[in-house]
Amino acid sequence: QSALTQPPSASGSPGQSVTISCTGTSSDVGGYNYVSWYQQHPGKAPKLMIYEVSKRPSGVPDRFSGSKSGNTASLTVSGLQAEDEADYHCSSYAGSNTPYVFGTGTKVTVL
Amino acid sequence: EVQLVETGGGLIQPGGSLRLSCAASGFTVSSIYMSWVRQAPGKGLEWVSVIYSGGSTSYADSVKGRFTISRDNSKNTLYLQMNSLRAEDTAVYYCARGNWNERTVDSWGQGTLVTVSS
């Protein structure tokens, strides 16, 4: 199972929006509505931000939203804030033998 | 409160063995599926292995035949036995609690660093 493809970096000014893509195949992203997004600050463990393509866990601001079309999922961060500067990783379910396929990761910079 | 605490990382020579532990609290490890996920320096996350509530296991191709995942229900602890370690196994290893209904990791440990080098 190959890693999902994400752009290495993305950036935006405070208050702007940034969208990150996550491209897989019909065996993972395209085959299931089980795409998650994780935020990771330097030296810290990842934190779940989006699950099942577009659902937010309790406590995650509604500035974070997710979507999917075909084999590509997207995470949008609206109204960028300084604390949103972090690495973002997508993942998809790909069957019981491979419960998680992760993306290559995207570093988001708030200019 | 859910808590996962990994221990056992360190510096090990190529070809050596190491066992990682993940002590869980706030839930029962045998009741859900648990995974190990690793992150090489400066790289993305990589799923390593899973153990389901029924005891079945699965491994990434990169570690199959070398790593073994297990759990001790009496200690509420998850393990990863790593044999025949290679330089490319160098990474921070995270213990990850899975939510089956959502097919997602809803809790992560703080990670433990494994460095394979001579």
XYZ file of C-alpha atoms in Angstrom:
229
model
C 0.000 0.000 0.000
C 1.546 3.304 -1.065
C 1.358 6.491 0.948
C -1.322 9.011 0.047
C 0.006 12.064 -1.784
C -0.063 15.481 -0.119
C 1.678 18.712 -1.141
C 4.824 19.265 0.962
C 3.803 22.745 1.990
C 0.980 25.281 2.018
C 0.729 28.784 3.412
C -1.598 31.678 4.035
C -1.829 34.931 5.916
C -3.791 35.257 9.144
C -7.505 35.294 8.410
C -7.103 33.664 5.010
C -7.958 30.095 4.042
C -5.696 27.256 3.020
C -6.708 23.954 1.424
C -4.623 20.784 1.497
C -5.228 17.873 -0.859
C -4.754 14.171 -0.182
C -4.760 11.883 -3.212
C -5.069 8.136 -3.042
C -6.685 5.389 -5.074
C -9.990 3.556 -5.332
C -8.583 1.060 -2.798
C -8.341 3.637 -0.051
C -9.616 7.243 -0.301
C -11.984 6.540 -3.164
C -13.275 3.281 -1.737
C -14.305 4.369 1.749
C -15.708 7.417 3.509
C -13.109 6.961 6.229
C -10.661 9.789 5.670
C -9.126 11.441 8.730
C -6.906 14.461 9.207
C -4.388 14.959 11.999
C -2.594 18.090 13.152
C 0.924 17.748 14.534
C 2.961 20.488 16.150
C 6.771 20.054 16.326
C 7.819 17.453 18.862
C 4.217 16.569 19.695
C 1.920 13.654 18.996
C -0.668 14.002 16.215
C -4.138 15.242 17.120
C -7.342 14.168 15.365
C -9.009 17.098 13.596
C -11.384 15.464 11.082
C -12.789 11.948 10.770
C -15.161 10.256 8.311
C -14.193 12.835 5.658
C -15.919 15.831 7.221
C -16.792 15.259 10.879
C -15.094 17.199 13.674
C -14.355 15.767 17.109
C -15.595 17.734 20.066
C -13.374 20.736 20.711
C -12.067 21.166 17.166
C -12.946 24.634 15.810
C -15.372 24.793 12.908
C -12.659 26.639 10.978
C -11.489 23.145 10.053
C -13.530 21.367 7.386
C -13.067 18.325 5.198
C -14.414 17.025 1.916
C -13.812 14.331 -0.670
C -14.251 13.888 -4.396
C -13.316 10.616 -6.015
C -9.843 9.572 -4.922
C -8.927 12.977 -3.471
C -9.786 14.332 -0.038
C -9.245 17.901 1.107
C -8.811 19.771 4.367
C -9.624 23.470 4.492
C -8.559 25.726 7.315
C -10.488 28.997 7.239
C -9.637 32.140 9.161
C -6.036 31.041 9.641
C -4.562 31.669 13.057
C -0.961 31.516 14.233
C -1.626 28.339 16.202
C -2.720 26.555 13.009
C 0.910 26.483 11.856
C 1.724 22.775 12.014
C 2.095 19.616 9.971
C -1.110 18.026 8.716
C -1.444 14.344 7.863
C -4.330 12.638 6.123
C -5.166 8.972 6.477
C -7.631 6.564 4.948
C -8.988 3.153 5.843
C -7.933 0.574 3.252
C -9.380 -2.651 4.613
C -8.915 -4.723 7.748
C -5.395 -5.765 6.747
C -4.385 -2.105 6.345
C -6.533 -0.043 8.698
C -4.535 3.133 8.065
C -2.768 4.486 5.021
C -1.206 7.843 5.826
C -0.361 10.760 3.618
C 3.077 12.212 3.005
C 2.290 15.184 5.246
C 1.910 18.929 4.585
C 3.563 21.731 6.491
C 1.225 24.694 6.856
C 2.869 28.051 7.432
C 0.988 31.119 8.636
C 2.729 34.064 7.021
C -9.372 10.113 30.780
C -7.654 8.093 28.072
C -3.882 7.923 28.427
C -1.217 6.028 26.492
C 2.391 5.927 27.695
C 5.073 4.335 25.542
C 8.404 3.117 26.879
C 11.267 0.980 25.636
C 12.868 3.088 22.939
C 16.581 3.701 22.687
C 19.743 3.221 20.664
C 20.205 -0.250 19.212
C 22.677 -1.720 16.745
C 21.536 -3.035 13.364
C 20.337 -6.604 13.675
C 19.383 -6.120 17.305
C 16.046 -6.466 19.092
C 13.912 -4.134 21.173
C 10.502 -4.370 22.818
C 8.262 -1.345 23.076
C 5.489 -1.119 25.648
C 2.379 1.056 25.733
C 0.609 1.279 29.075
C -3.033 2.278 28.658
C -5.432 3.812 31.160
C -8.993 5.039 30.942
C -10.087 2.140 28.722
C -9.405 -1.567 28.121
C -6.942 -2.390 25.347
C -8.559 -5.767 24.700
C -11.911 -4.163 23.875
C -10.834 -2.190 20.819
C -8.184 -2.210 18.108
C -4.760 -0.809 18.806
C -1.968 0.077 16.412
C 1.641 1.115 16.320
C 2.430 4.023 14.002
C 5.936 5.333 13.378
C 7.453 8.534 12.064
C 10.997 8.643 10.713
C 12.884 11.908 11.306
C 11.424 14.637 9.108
C 8.996 12.234 7.444
C 5.290 11.449 7.494
C 3.413 8.909 9.570
C 3.602 5.213 8.692
C 1.236 2.559 10.027
C 3.212 -0.425 11.373
C 0.876 -2.975 12.925
C -2.603 -3.544 14.374
C -4.153 -5.934 16.875
C -7.931 -6.281 16.918
C -10.155 -6.993 19.905
C -10.495 -10.606 18.787
C -6.702 -10.984 18.742
C -6.090 -11.001 14.997
C -3.097 -9.011 13.806
C -1.763 -7.405 10.656
C 1.533 -5.810 9.667
C 2.921 -3.395 7.123
C 5.023 -5.156 4.481
C 8.100 -3.233 5.681
C 8.063 -4.996 9.070
C 6.315 -8.296 8.337
C 8.258 -11.235 9.716
C 10.418 -9.005 11.939
C 7.931 -7.257 14.247
C 5.276 -8.814 16.485
C 2.394 -6.965 18.123
C 0.805 -8.342 21.281
C -1.027 -7.267 24.404
C -1.277 -8.268 28.050
C -4.857 -7.849 29.144
C -3.974 -8.206 32.843
C -1.561 -5.263 32.554
C -3.695 -3.351 30.028
C -0.533 -2.956 27.974
C 0.278 -3.155 24.276
C 3.662 -4.355 23.032
C 5.745 -4.297 19.880
C 8.590 -6.798 19.677
C 11.065 -5.612 17.054
C 13.719 -8.041 15.762
C 16.355 -7.800 13.036
C 16.283 -4.037 13.282
C 17.530 -1.963 10.368
C 18.646 1.637 10.018
C 15.395 2.416 8.211
C 13.435 1.416 11.321
C 14.766 4.532 13.056
C 11.693 6.546 14.035
C 9.450 7.770 16.795
C 6.997 4.983 17.518
C 3.502 5.944 18.613
C 0.888 3.791 20.284
C -2.512 4.578 18.748
C -6.032 3.781 19.928
C -8.474 3.036 17.139
C -12.144 3.867 16.893
C -13.658 1.134 14.731
C -16.915 2.930 13.944
C -14.948 5.887 12.594
C -11.895 3.934 11.336
C -9.679 6.557 12.896
C -7.066 7.022 15.622
C -8.745 8.959 18.393
C -5.888 8.914 20.919
C -2.107 8.872 20.591
C 0.714 8.274 23.020
C 3.590 10.723 23.303
C 5.896 8.458 21.294
C 9.205 6.736 21.991
C 12.310 7.157 19.845
C 14.054 4.137 18.394
C 17.457 4.758 16.823
C 19.113 1.938 14.905
C 22.783 2.714 14.392
C 26.205 1.245 14.885
